């Protein structure tokens, strides 16, 4: 576990360093401000970005509600995701899911265990779908590592589908219970709907970079941009700064450069799209603060509970409060 964390941190630092180099080489404050003004001088594209990005979160919310239970109001799921987005854009560590879990537990009438399960499954499905989109893109581009992506994705899918029946898994009642519920939901007709909604949400999110590319006059197909967006979001696993500053710019710039965009233009597009996402995260989070007020002390407790669970598992201890 420690080596894995060290590896993730090392890659995260490397990506941030790459971003610093890109910024040193290409950042121009006047050009950036001019690009930000484009968002307001071209209201049609700004409206498009707001609609597709908001819709992407609505589809994620719908998928989560179908999985976790439709007896809980849609607004509870939506505000939980909104708060998660806000926290991840404020804190240097990605702990928004702790707040998301706590809100679902508090307002959804669920136990902490049930809430953690549903949030973890949604994150797992997010990563699998992003990996699938990334793998398809890499195969289509004919990169040498294509077979590795295909193999890893296929193995992950098989493991998820058969995990409940493995003798090793059956030795852990806690894991058996949750894997059984996961299979019950995902192997039913609802499973395809959930996967479809999550996939559509990531396709819609790519609409942000699509609009940015159009505004600054670059030429790139929509499907290529879906791939670039998916690779960038998957790269946020290496989140060590508020909103993934640095990580986002490095992965988005690199993805666009692989698609043939000039390096400086790729960095420019990455910076503008990330600026928009920051503004959106704060605006949507502010709306949720008004509609479903929370105290920071309460959010802090949920965050500590999630990070505390992670630490306790790695040291084979159980916290009394859990």
PDB file of C-alpha atoms in Angstrom:
ATOM      1  CA  UNK A   1       0.000   0.000   0.000  1.00  0.00           C
ATOM      2  CA  UNK A   2       2.793   2.400   0.929  1.00  0.00           C
ATOM      3  CA  UNK A   3       4.689   1.759  -2.302  1.00  0.00           C
ATOM      4  CA  UNK A   4       1.507   2.339  -4.309  1.00  0.00           C
ATOM      5  CA  UNK A   5       0.914   5.675  -2.555  1.00  0.00           C
ATOM      6  CA  UNK A   6       4.523   6.685  -3.096  1.00  0.00           C
ATOM      7  CA  UNK A   7       4.274   5.830  -6.798  1.00  0.00           C
ATOM      8  CA  UNK A   8       1.055   7.856  -7.188  1.00  0.00           C
ATOM      9  CA  UNK A   9       2.630  10.800  -5.372  1.00  0.00           C
ATOM     10  CA  UNK A  10       5.762  10.577  -7.501  1.00  0.00           C
ATOM     11  CA  UNK A  11       3.745  10.617 -10.749  1.00  0.00           C
ATOM     12  CA  UNK A  12       1.598  13.468  -9.419  1.00  0.00           C
ATOM     13  CA  UNK A  13       4.675  15.559  -8.615  1.00  0.00           C
ATOM     14  CA  UNK A  14       6.121  14.740 -12.026  1.00  0.00           C
ATOM     15  CA  UNK A  15       2.939  15.952 -13.748  1.00  0.00           C
ATOM     16  CA  UNK A  16       2.942  19.154 -11.707  1.00  0.00           C
ATOM     17  CA  UNK A  17       6.593  19.748 -12.587  1.00  0.00           C
ATOM     18  CA  UNK A  18       5.732  19.232 -16.275  1.00  0.00           C
ATOM     19  CA  UNK A  19       2.945  21.777 -15.904  1.00  0.00           C
ATOM     20  CA  UNK A  20       5.344  24.283 -14.315  1.00  0.00           C
ATOM     21  CA  UNK A  21       7.687  23.852 -17.288  1.00  0.00           C
ATOM     22  CA  UNK A  22       4.795  24.350 -19.726  1.00  0.00           C
ATOM     23  CA  UNK A  23       3.651  27.411 -17.809  1.00  0.00           C
ATOM     24  CA  UNK A  24       7.177  28.869 -17.742  1.00  0.00           C
ATOM     25  CA  UNK A  25       7.467  28.342 -21.474  1.00  0.00           C
ATOM     26  CA  UNK A  26       4.030  29.329 -22.758  1.00  0.00           C
ATOM     27  CA  UNK A  27       1.945  31.149 -20.137  1.00  0.00           C
ATOM     28  CA  UNK A  28       1.061  34.713 -21.071  1.00  0.00           C
ATOM     29  CA  UNK A  29      -1.209  36.487 -18.593  1.00  0.00           C
ATOM     30  CA  UNK A  30      -2.555  38.896 -21.224  1.00  0.00           C
ATOM     31  CA  UNK A  31      -3.355  36.040 -23.611  1.00  0.00           C
ATOM     32  CA  UNK A  32      -5.009  34.052 -20.812  1.00  0.00           C
ATOM     33  CA  UNK A  33      -7.179  37.018 -19.772  1.00  0.00           C
ATOM     34  CA  UNK A  34      -8.073  37.563 -23.414  1.00  0.00           C
ATOM     35  CA  UNK A  35      -9.099  33.907 -23.683  1.00  0.00           C
ATOM     36  CA  UNK A  36     -11.206  34.171 -20.512  1.00  0.00           C
ATOM     37  CA  UNK A  37     -12.935  37.212 -22.038  1.00  0.00           C
ATOM     38  CA  UNK A  38     -13.809  34.999 -25.009  1.00  0.00           C
ATOM     39  CA  UNK A  39     -16.091  33.035 -22.689  1.00  0.00           C
ATOM     40  CA  UNK A  40     -18.210  36.142 -22.183  1.00  0.00           C
ATOM     41  CA  UNK A  41     -17.798  37.654 -25.644  1.00  0.00           C
ATOM     42  CA  UNK A  42     -19.154  34.487 -27.236  1.00  0.00           C
ATOM     43  CA  UNK A  43     -22.288  33.816 -25.138  1.00  0.00           C
ATOM     44  CA  UNK A  44     -23.511  31.042 -27.419  1.00  0.00           C
ATOM     45  CA  UNK A  45     -20.427  28.924 -26.714  1.00  0.00           C
ATOM     46  CA  UNK A  46     -20.511  29.828 -23.015  1.00  0.00           C
ATOM     47  CA  UNK A  47     -24.151  28.726 -22.801  1.00  0.00           C
ATOM     48  CA  UNK A  48     -23.245  25.510 -24.624  1.00  0.00           C
ATOM     49  CA  UNK A  49     -20.443  24.803 -22.126  1.00  0.00           C
ATOM     50  CA  UNK A  50     -22.707  25.474 -19.145  1.00  0.00           C
ATOM     51  CA  UNK A  51     -25.492  23.265 -20.509  1.00  0.00           C
ATOM     52  CA  UNK A  52     -23.351  20.244 -21.442  1.00  0.00           C
ATOM     53  CA  UNK A  53     -21.260  20.409 -18.258  1.00  0.00           C
ATOM     54  CA  UNK A  54     -24.323  20.738 -16.022  1.00  0.00           C
ATOM     55  CA  UNK A  55     -26.050  17.953 -17.984  1.00  0.00           C
ATOM     56  CA  UNK A  56     -23.047  15.694 -17.430  1.00  0.00           C
ATOM     57  CA  UNK A  57     -23.512  16.031 -13.657  1.00  0.00           C
ATOM     58  CA  UNK A  58     -27.257  15.499 -13.949  1.00  0.00           C
ATOM     59  CA  UNK A  59     -26.637  12.216 -15.787  1.00  0.00           C
ATOM     60  CA  UNK A  60     -24.106  11.153 -13.138  1.00  0.00           C
ATOM     61  CA  UNK A  61     -26.697  11.989 -10.500  1.00  0.00           C
ATOM     62  CA  UNK A  62     -29.358   9.931 -12.282  1.00  0.00           C
ATOM     63  CA  UNK A  63     -27.018   6.939 -12.576  1.00  0.00           C
ATOM     64  CA  UNK A  64     -26.157   7.086  -8.863  1.00  0.00           C
ATOM     65  CA  UNK A  65     -29.820   7.357  -7.881  1.00  0.00           C
ATOM     66  CA  UNK A  66     -30.782   4.327  -9.978  1.00  0.00           C
ATOM     67  CA  UNK A  67     -28.018   2.313  -8.310  1.00  0.00           C
ATOM     68  CA  UNK A  68     -28.419   3.476  -4.702  1.00  0.00           C
ATOM     69  CA  UNK A  69     -32.178   3.931  -4.435  1.00  0.00           C
ATOM     70  CA  UNK A  70     -34.873   6.078  -5.999  1.00  0.00           C
ATOM     71  CA  UNK A  71     -36.634   6.568  -2.668  1.00  0.00           C
ATOM     72  CA  UNK A  72     -34.079   9.306  -1.925  1.00  0.00           C
ATOM     73  CA  UNK A  73     -34.762  12.669  -3.577  1.00  0.00           C
ATOM     74  CA  UNK A  74     -32.805  13.545  -6.709  1.00  0.00           C
ATOM     75  CA  UNK A  75     -31.679  16.793  -5.066  1.00  0.00           C
ATOM     76  CA  UNK A  76     -29.824  14.908  -2.324  1.00  0.00           C
ATOM     77  CA  UNK A  77     -27.711  13.046  -4.880  1.00  0.00           C
ATOM     78  CA  UNK A  78     -27.153  16.191  -6.932  1.00  0.00           C
ATOM     79  CA  UNK A  79     -26.034  18.384  -4.028  1.00  0.00           C
ATOM     80  CA  UNK A  80     -23.786  15.598  -2.746  1.00  0.00           C
ATOM     81  CA  UNK A  81     -21.974  15.529  -6.104  1.00  0.00           C
ATOM     82  CA  UNK A  82     -21.893  19.345  -6.187  1.00  0.00           C
ATOM     83  CA  UNK A  83     -20.289  19.547  -2.747  1.00  0.00           C
ATOM     84  CA  UNK A  84     -17.782  16.868  -3.739  1.00  0.00           C
ATOM     85  CA  UNK A  85     -16.792  18.914  -6.794  1.00  0.00           C
ATOM     86  CA  UNK A  86     -16.439  22.084  -4.698  1.00  0.00           C
ATOM     87  CA  UNK A  87     -14.302  20.445  -2.000  1.00  0.00           C
ATOM     88  CA  UNK A  88     -12.003  18.883  -4.604  1.00  0.00           C
ATOM     89  CA  UNK A  89     -11.483  22.361  -6.114  1.00  0.00           C
ATOM     90  CA  UNK A  90     -10.639  23.902  -2.737  1.00  0.00           C
ATOM     91  CA  UNK A  91      -8.459  21.319  -1.005  1.00  0.00           C
ATOM     92  CA  UNK A  92      -5.126  19.950  -2.287  1.00  0.00           C
ATOM     93  CA  UNK A  93      -6.205  16.371  -1.592  1.00  0.00           C
ATOM     94  CA  UNK A  94      -9.101  14.628  -3.316  1.00  0.00           C
ATOM     95  CA  UNK A  95     -11.464  14.096  -0.373  1.00  0.00           C
ATOM     96  CA  UNK A  96     -14.706  15.371  -1.882  1.00  0.00           C
ATOM     97  CA  UNK A  97     -16.083  11.839  -1.834  1.00  0.00           C
ATOM     98  CA  UNK A  98     -15.999  11.958   1.962  1.00  0.00           C
ATOM     99  CA  UNK A  99     -18.445  14.877   1.926  1.00  0.00           C
ATOM    100  CA  UNK A 100     -20.469  13.182  -0.813  1.00  0.00           C
ATOM    101  CA  UNK A 101     -20.744  10.073   1.356  1.00  0.00           C
ATOM    102  CA  UNK A 102     -21.703  12.054   4.454  1.00  0.00           C
ATOM    103  CA  UNK A 103     -24.455  14.011   2.693  1.00  0.00           C
ATOM    104  CA  UNK A 104     -25.959  10.824   1.292  1.00  0.00           C
ATOM    105  CA  UNK A 105     -25.850   9.225   4.739  1.00  0.00           C
ATOM    106  CA  UNK A 106     -27.392  12.265   6.468  1.00  0.00           C
ATOM    107  CA  UNK A 107     -30.106  13.220   3.998  1.00  0.00           C
ATOM    108  CA  UNK A 108     -30.646   9.841   2.358  1.00  0.00           C
ATOM    109  CA  UNK A 109     -31.230   7.969   5.600  1.00  0.00           C
ATOM    110  CA  UNK A 110     -28.484   5.439   4.814  1.00  0.00           C
ATOM    111  CA  UNK A 111     -25.836   3.888   7.009  1.00  0.00           C
ATOM    112  CA  UNK A 112     -22.238   4.981   6.577  1.00  0.00           C
ATOM    113  CA  UNK A 113     -21.414   1.581   5.099  1.00  0.00           C
ATOM    114  CA  UNK A 114     -24.206   1.803   2.503  1.00  0.00           C
ATOM    115  CA  UNK A 115     -23.207   5.332   1.556  1.00  0.00           C
ATOM    116  CA  UNK A 116     -19.531   4.420   1.170  1.00  0.00           C
ATOM    117  CA  UNK A 117     -20.481   1.431  -0.977  1.00  0.00           C
ATOM    118  CA  UNK A 118     -22.575   3.418  -3.449  1.00  0.00           C
ATOM    119  CA  UNK A 119     -20.012   6.230  -3.787  1.00  0.00           C
ATOM    120  CA  UNK A 120     -17.167   3.741  -4.245  1.00  0.00           C
ATOM    121  CA  UNK A 121     -19.097   1.852  -6.938  1.00  0.00           C
ATOM    122  CA  UNK A 122     -19.848   5.059  -8.839  1.00  0.00           C
ATOM    123  CA  UNK A 123     -16.160   5.958  -8.756  1.00  0.00           C
ATOM    124  CA  UNK A 124     -15.222   2.462  -9.894  1.00  0.00           C
ATOM    125  CA  UNK A 125     -17.638   2.637 -12.828  1.00  0.00           C
ATOM    126  CA  UNK A 126     -16.325   6.103 -13.697  1.00  0.00           C
ATOM    127  CA  UNK A 127     -12.762   4.808 -13.914  1.00  0.00           C
ATOM    128  CA  UNK A 128     -13.726   1.692 -15.894  1.00  0.00           C
ATOM    129  CA  UNK A 129     -15.650   3.749 -18.456  1.00  0.00           C
ATOM    130  CA  UNK A 130     -12.862   6.320 -18.715  1.00  0.00           C
ATOM    131  CA  UNK A 131     -10.368   3.490 -19.160  1.00  0.00           C
ATOM    132  CA  UNK A 132     -12.592   1.982 -21.835  1.00  0.00           C
ATOM    133  CA  UNK A 133     -12.809   5.259 -23.759  1.00  0.00           C
ATOM    134  CA  UNK A 134      -9.062   5.741 -23.342  1.00  0.00           C
ATOM    135  CA  UNK A 135      -8.333   2.217 -24.522  1.00  0.00           C
ATOM    136  CA  UNK A 136     -10.542   2.560 -27.598  1.00  0.00           C
ATOM    137  CA  UNK A 137      -8.806   5.812 -28.483  1.00  0.00           C
ATOM    138  CA  UNK A 138      -5.341   4.338 -28.077  1.00  0.00           C
ATOM    139  CA  UNK A 139      -6.255   1.331 -30.221  1.00  0.00           C
ATOM    140  CA  UNK A 140      -7.671   3.588 -32.940  1.00  0.00           C
ATOM    141  CA  UNK A 141      -4.506   5.679 -32.921  1.00  0.00           C
ATOM    142  CA  UNK A 142      -2.450   2.506 -33.222  1.00  0.00           C
ATOM    143  CA  UNK A 143      -0.068   3.238 -30.360  1.00  0.00           C
ATOM    144  CA  UNK A 144       2.361   0.390 -29.427  1.00  0.00           C
ATOM    145  CA  UNK A 145       0.777  -0.085 -25.989  1.00  0.00           C
ATOM    146  CA  UNK A 146      -2.718  -0.725 -27.387  1.00  0.00           C
ATOM    147  CA  UNK A 147      -2.758  -4.405 -26.450  1.00  0.00           C
ATOM    148  CA  UNK A 148      -1.892  -3.587 -22.822  1.00  0.00           C
ATOM    149  CA  UNK A 149      -4.971  -1.355 -22.458  1.00  0.00           C
ATOM    150  CA  UNK A 150      -7.242  -3.928 -24.050  1.00  0.00           C
ATOM    151  CA  UNK A 151      -5.895  -6.720 -21.846  1.00  0.00           C
ATOM    152  CA  UNK A 152      -6.161  -4.709 -18.615  1.00  0.00           C
ATOM    153  CA  UNK A 153      -9.707  -3.588 -19.391  1.00  0.00           C
ATOM    154  CA  UNK A 154     -10.816  -7.110 -20.319  1.00  0.00           C
ATOM    155  CA  UNK A 155      -9.260  -8.583 -17.155  1.00  0.00           C
ATOM    156  CA  UNK A 156     -10.871  -5.911 -14.949  1.00  0.00           C
ATOM    157  CA  UNK A 157     -14.294  -6.569 -16.471  1.00  0.00           C
ATOM    158  CA  UNK A 158     -13.993 -10.345 -15.991  1.00  0.00           C
ATOM    159  CA  UNK A 159     -12.825  -9.900 -12.388  1.00  0.00           C
ATOM    160  CA  UNK A 160     -15.774  -7.668 -11.534  1.00  0.00           C
ATOM    161  CA  UNK A 161     -18.232 -10.075 -13.155  1.00  0.00           C
ATOM    162  CA  UNK A 162     -16.871 -13.163 -11.381  1.00  0.00           C
ATOM    163  CA  UNK A 163     -15.501 -11.776  -8.094  1.00  0.00           C
ATOM    164  CA  UNK A 164     -18.552 -12.860  -6.096  1.00  0.00           C
ATOM    165  CA  UNK A 165     -17.899 -16.503  -6.990  1.00  0.00           C
ATOM    166  CA  UNK A 166     -14.172 -16.625  -6.234  1.00  0.00           C
ATOM    167  CA  UNK A 167     -13.247 -18.791  -3.186  1.00  0.00           C
ATOM    168  CA  UNK A 168     -10.807 -16.132  -1.955  1.00  0.00           C
ATOM    169  CA  UNK A 169     -13.520 -13.478  -1.918  1.00  0.00           C
ATOM    170  CA  UNK A 170     -15.956 -15.747  -0.070  1.00  0.00           C
ATOM    171  CA  UNK A 171     -13.603 -15.781   2.932  1.00  0.00           C
ATOM    172  CA  UNK A 172     -14.527 -12.135   3.573  1.00  0.00           C
ATOM    173  CA  UNK A 173     -18.259 -11.754   4.437  1.00  0.00           C
ATOM    174  CA  UNK A 174     -18.091  -7.949   4.185  1.00  0.00           C
ATOM    175  CA  UNK A 175     -16.745  -8.115   0.613  1.00  0.00           C
ATOM    176  CA  UNK A 176     -19.195 -10.888  -0.338  1.00  0.00           C
ATOM    177  CA  UNK A 177     -22.170  -8.809   0.814  1.00  0.00           C
ATOM    178  CA  UNK A 178     -21.163  -5.755  -1.176  1.00  0.00           C
ATOM    179  CA  UNK A 179     -20.114  -7.654  -4.290  1.00  0.00           C
ATOM    180  CA  UNK A 180     -23.445  -9.520  -4.236  1.00  0.00           C
ATOM    181  CA  UNK A 181     -25.360  -6.220  -4.142  1.00  0.00           C
ATOM    182  CA  UNK A 182     -23.162  -4.830  -6.916  1.00  0.00           C
ATOM    183  CA  UNK A 183     -23.863  -7.824  -9.145  1.00  0.00           C
ATOM    184  CA  UNK A 184     -27.583  -7.761  -8.325  1.00  0.00           C
ATOM    185  CA  UNK A 185     -27.808  -4.179  -9.590  1.00  0.00           C
ATOM    186  CA  UNK A 186     -25.364  -4.273 -12.480  1.00  0.00           C
ATOM    187  CA  UNK A 187     -26.467  -7.597 -13.971  1.00  0.00           C
ATOM    188  CA  UNK A 188     -30.084  -6.473 -14.016  1.00  0.00           C
ATOM    189  CA  UNK A 189     -31.666  -4.272 -16.657  1.00  0.00           C
ATOM    190  CA  UNK A 190     -30.684  -1.253 -14.560  1.00  0.00           C
ATOM    191  CA  UNK A 191     -27.009  -2.027 -15.050  1.00  0.00           C
ATOM    192  CA  UNK A 192     -27.018  -1.085 -18.719  1.00  0.00           C
ATOM    193  CA  UNK A 193     -28.932   2.105 -17.976  1.00  0.00           C
ATOM    194  CA  UNK A 194     -26.405   3.073 -15.285  1.00  0.00           C
ATOM    195  CA  UNK A 195     -23.456   2.408 -17.586  1.00  0.00           C
ATOM    196  CA  UNK A 196     -25.153   4.279 -20.410  1.00  0.00           C
ATOM    197  CA  UNK A 197     -25.840   7.349 -18.261  1.00  0.00           C
ATOM    198  CA  UNK A 198     -22.262   7.468 -16.920  1.00  0.00           C
ATOM    199  CA  UNK A 199     -20.808   7.069 -20.412  1.00  0.00           C
ATOM    200  CA  UNK A 200     -23.058   9.823 -21.741  1.00  0.00           C
ATOM    201  CA  UNK A 201     -22.012  12.076 -18.859  1.00  0.00           C
ATOM    202  CA  UNK A 202     -18.332  11.797 -19.833  1.00  0.00           C
ATOM    203  CA  UNK A 203     -19.141  12.379 -23.497  1.00  0.00           C
ATOM    204  CA  UNK A 204     -21.060  15.529 -22.522  1.00  0.00           C
ATOM    205  CA  UNK A 205     -18.214  16.752 -20.325  1.00  0.00           C
ATOM    206  CA  UNK A 206     -15.973  16.661 -23.396  1.00  0.00           C
ATOM    207  CA  UNK A 207     -18.275  19.369 -24.757  1.00  0.00           C
ATOM    208  CA  UNK A 208     -16.305  21.854 -22.634  1.00  0.00           C
ATOM    209  CA  UNK A 209     -13.012  21.243 -24.454  1.00  0.00           C
ATOM    210  CA  UNK A 210     -14.922  21.012 -27.745  1.00  0.00           C
ATOM    211  CA  UNK A 211     -16.272  24.548 -27.226  1.00  0.00           C
ATOM    212  CA  UNK A 212     -12.851  25.850 -26.168  1.00  0.00           C
ATOM    213  CA  UNK A 213     -11.225  24.378 -29.279  1.00  0.00           C
ATOM    214  CA  UNK A 214     -13.879  26.032 -31.449  1.00  0.00           C
ATOM    215  CA  UNK A 215     -13.484  29.397 -29.744  1.00  0.00           C
ATOM    216  CA  UNK A 216      -9.724  29.593 -30.163  1.00  0.00           C
ATOM    217  CA  UNK A 217      -9.854  28.318 -33.742  1.00  0.00           C
ATOM    218  CA  UNK A 218      -8.346  24.831 -33.530  1.00  0.00           C
ATOM    219  CA  UNK A 219      -9.379  21.912 -35.736  1.00  0.00           C
ATOM    220  CA  UNK A 220     -10.086  18.617 -33.999  1.00  0.00           C
ATOM    221  CA  UNK A 221     -12.867  16.034 -34.250  1.00  0.00           C
ATOM    222  CA  UNK A 222     -15.415  15.594 -31.467  1.00  0.00           C
ATOM    223  CA  UNK A 223     -14.576  11.922 -30.821  1.00  0.00           C
ATOM    224  CA  UNK A 224     -10.882  12.771 -30.481  1.00  0.00           C
ATOM    225  CA  UNK A 225     -11.823  15.372 -27.894  1.00  0.00           C
ATOM    226  CA  UNK A 226     -13.911  12.820 -25.962  1.00  0.00           C
ATOM    227  CA  UNK A 227     -10.752  10.703 -25.773  1.00  0.00           C
ATOM    228  CA  UNK A 228      -8.580  13.653 -24.680  1.00  0.00           C
ATOM    229  CA  UNK A 229     -11.088  14.609 -21.979  1.00  0.00           C
ATOM    230  CA  UNK A 230     -11.297  11.020 -20.705  1.00  0.00           C
ATOM    231  CA  UNK A 231      -7.517  10.704 -20.470  1.00  0.00           C
ATOM    232  CA  UNK A 232      -7.355  14.014 -18.610  1.00  0.00           C
ATOM    233  CA  UNK A 233     -10.050  13.108 -16.083  1.00  0.00           C
ATOM    234  CA  UNK A 234      -8.490   9.677 -15.512  1.00  0.00           C
ATOM    235  CA  UNK A 235      -5.238  11.510 -14.798  1.00  0.00           C
ATOM    236  CA  UNK A 236      -6.897  13.278 -11.861  1.00  0.00           C
ATOM    237  CA  UNK A 237      -6.170  10.196  -9.769  1.00  0.00           C
ATOM    238  CA  UNK A 238      -2.850  12.015  -9.266  1.00  0.00           C
ATOM    239  CA  UNK A 239      -4.630  14.962  -7.593  1.00  0.00           C
ATOM    240  CA  UNK A 240      -2.306  16.771  -5.143  1.00  0.00           C
ATOM    241  CA  UNK A 241      -3.380  20.382  -5.750  1.00  0.00           C
ATOM    242  CA  UNK A 242      -6.780  22.134  -5.554  1.00  0.00           C
ATOM    243  CA  UNK A 243      -8.804  21.063  -8.585  1.00  0.00           C
ATOM    244  CA  UNK A 244      -5.838  19.119  -9.922  1.00  0.00           C
ATOM    245  CA  UNK A 245      -3.998  22.275 -10.976  1.00  0.00           C
ATOM    246  CA  UNK A 246      -0.956  21.198 -12.952  1.00  0.00           C
ATOM    247  CA  UNK A 247      -2.094  17.607 -13.364  1.00  0.00           C
ATOM    248  CA  UNK A 248      -5.007  18.695 -15.548  1.00  0.00           C
ATOM    249  CA  UNK A 249      -2.889  21.004 -17.695  1.00  0.00           C
ATOM    250  CA  UNK A 250      -0.175  18.387 -18.220  1.00  0.00           C
ATOM    251  CA  UNK A 251      -2.511  15.540 -19.150  1.00  0.00           C
ATOM    252  CA  UNK A 252      -4.821  17.646 -21.322  1.00  0.00           C
ATOM    253  CA  UNK A 253      -1.917  19.331 -23.119  1.00  0.00           C
ATOM    254  CA  UNK A 254      -0.219  15.991 -23.685  1.00  0.00           C
ATOM    255  CA  UNK A 255      -3.413  14.352 -24.956  1.00  0.00           C
ATOM    256  CA  UNK A 256      -4.132  17.189 -27.389  1.00  0.00           C
ATOM    257  CA  UNK A 257      -0.508  17.199 -28.563  1.00  0.00           C
ATOM    258  CA  UNK A 258      -0.794  13.470 -29.326  1.00  0.00           C
ATOM    259  CA  UNK A 259      -3.783  14.343 -31.499  1.00  0.00           C
ATOM    260  CA  UNK A 260      -1.671  16.734 -33.543  1.00  0.00           C
ATOM    261  CA  UNK A 261      -2.335  20.077 -31.842  1.00  0.00           C
ATOM    262  CA  UNK A 262       0.628  22.437 -31.494  1.00  0.00           C
ATOM    263  CA  UNK A 263       2.057  22.353 -27.958  1.00  0.00           C
ATOM    264  CA  UNK A 264       1.355  25.993 -27.124  1.00  0.00           C
ATOM    265  CA  UNK A 265      -2.199  25.805 -28.464  1.00  0.00           C
ATOM    266  CA  UNK A 266      -2.786  22.563 -26.528  1.00  0.00           C
ATOM    267  CA  UNK A 267      -1.630  24.239 -23.299  1.00  0.00           C
ATOM    268  CA  UNK A 268      -3.791  27.274 -24.058  1.00  0.00           C
ATOM    269  CA  UNK A 269      -6.884  25.100 -24.562  1.00  0.00           C
ATOM    270  CA  UNK A 270      -6.141  23.127 -21.390  1.00  0.00           C
ATOM    271  CA  UNK A 271      -5.745  26.304 -19.337  1.00  0.00           C
ATOM    272  CA  UNK A 272      -8.962  27.884 -20.595  1.00  0.00           C
ATOM    273  CA  UNK A 273     -11.059  24.730 -20.136  1.00  0.00           C
ATOM    274  CA  UNK A 274      -9.698  24.293 -16.598  1.00  0.00           C
ATOM    275  CA  UNK A 275     -10.444  27.934 -15.778  1.00  0.00           C
ATOM    276  CA  UNK A 276     -14.049  27.390 -16.842  1.00  0.00           C
ATOM    277  CA  UNK A 277     -14.303  24.236 -14.699  1.00  0.00           C
ATOM    278  CA  UNK A 278     -13.021  26.118 -11.650  1.00  0.00           C
ATOM    279  CA  UNK A 279     -15.595  28.874 -12.159  1.00  0.00           C
ATOM    280  CA  UNK A 280     -18.313  26.254 -12.626  1.00  0.00           C
ATOM    281  CA  UNK A 281     -17.274  24.283  -9.512  1.00  0.00           C
ATOM    282  CA  UNK A 282     -17.395  27.383  -7.302  1.00  0.00           C
ATOM    283  CA  UNK A 283     -20.701  28.551  -8.790  1.00  0.00           C
ATOM    284  CA  UNK A 284     -22.415  25.173  -8.481  1.00  0.00           C
ATOM    285  CA  UNK A 285     -20.955  24.655  -5.008  1.00  0.00           C
ATOM    286  CA  UNK A 286     -22.222  28.085  -3.963  1.00  0.00           C
ATOM    287  CA  UNK A 287     -25.684  27.125  -5.171  1.00  0.00           C
ATOM    288  CA  UNK A 288     -25.596  23.934  -3.094  1.00  0.00           C
ATOM    289  CA  UNK A 289     -24.398  25.876  -0.048  1.00  0.00           C
ATOM    290  CA  UNK A 290     -27.513  28.034  -0.327  1.00  0.00           C
ATOM    291  CA  UNK A 291     -29.922  25.174  -1.038  1.00  0.00           C
ATOM    292  CA  UNK A 292     -28.466  22.624   1.394  1.00  0.00           C
ATOM    293  CA  UNK A 293     -26.267  24.457   3.940  1.00  0.00           C
ATOM    294  CA  UNK A 294     -23.568  22.480   5.715  1.00  0.00           C
ATOM    295  CA  UNK A 295     -21.149  23.436   8.460  1.00  0.00           C
ATOM    296  CA  UNK A 296     -17.452  23.041   7.753  1.00  0.00           C
ATOM    297  CA  UNK A 297     -17.056  21.119  11.024  1.00  0.00           C
ATOM    298  CA  UNK A 298     -19.537  18.529   9.771  1.00  0.00           C
ATOM    299  CA  UNK A 299     -17.772  18.161   6.424  1.00  0.00           C
ATOM    300  CA  UNK A 300     -14.448  17.918   8.225  1.00  0.00           C
ATOM    301  CA  UNK A 301     -15.784  14.998  10.287  1.00  0.00           C
ATOM    302  CA  UNK A 302     -16.842  13.097   7.173  1.00  0.00           C
ATOM    303  CA  UNK A 303     -13.499  13.741   5.476  1.00  0.00           C
ATOM    304  CA  UNK A 304     -11.618  12.511   8.544  1.00  0.00           C
ATOM    305  CA  UNK A 305     -13.821   9.446   8.694  1.00  0.00           C
ATOM    306  CA  UNK A 306     -12.985   8.473   5.112  1.00  0.00           C
ATOM    307  CA  UNK A 307      -9.255   9.149   5.439  1.00  0.00           C
ATOM    308  CA  UNK A 308      -9.303   7.479   8.862  1.00  0.00           C
ATOM    309  CA  UNK A 309     -10.823   4.338   7.331  1.00  0.00           C
ATOM    310  CA  UNK A 310      -8.089   4.263   4.715  1.00  0.00           C
ATOM    311  CA  UNK A 311      -5.408   4.481   7.363  1.00  0.00           C
ATOM    312  CA  UNK A 312      -7.056   1.894   9.585  1.00  0.00           C
ATOM    313  CA  UNK A 313      -7.266  -0.639   6.748  1.00  0.00           C
ATOM    314  CA  UNK A 314      -3.631  -0.218   5.858  1.00  0.00           C
ATOM    315  CA  UNK A 315      -2.675  -0.923   9.485  1.00  0.00           C
ATOM    316  CA  UNK A 316      -5.322  -3.629  10.037  1.00  0.00           C
ATOM    317  CA  UNK A 317      -7.051  -1.647  12.791  1.00  0.00           C
ATOM    318  CA  UNK A 318     -10.664  -0.702  13.278  1.00  0.00           C
ATOM    319  CA  UNK A 319     -11.702   2.699  14.530  1.00  0.00           C
ATOM    320  CA  UNK A 320     -14.213   2.602  17.379  1.00  0.00           C
ATOM    321  CA  UNK A 321     -16.431   5.209  15.733  1.00  0.00           C
ATOM    322  CA  UNK A 322     -16.951   2.907  12.729  1.00  0.00           C
TER     323      UNK A 322
END
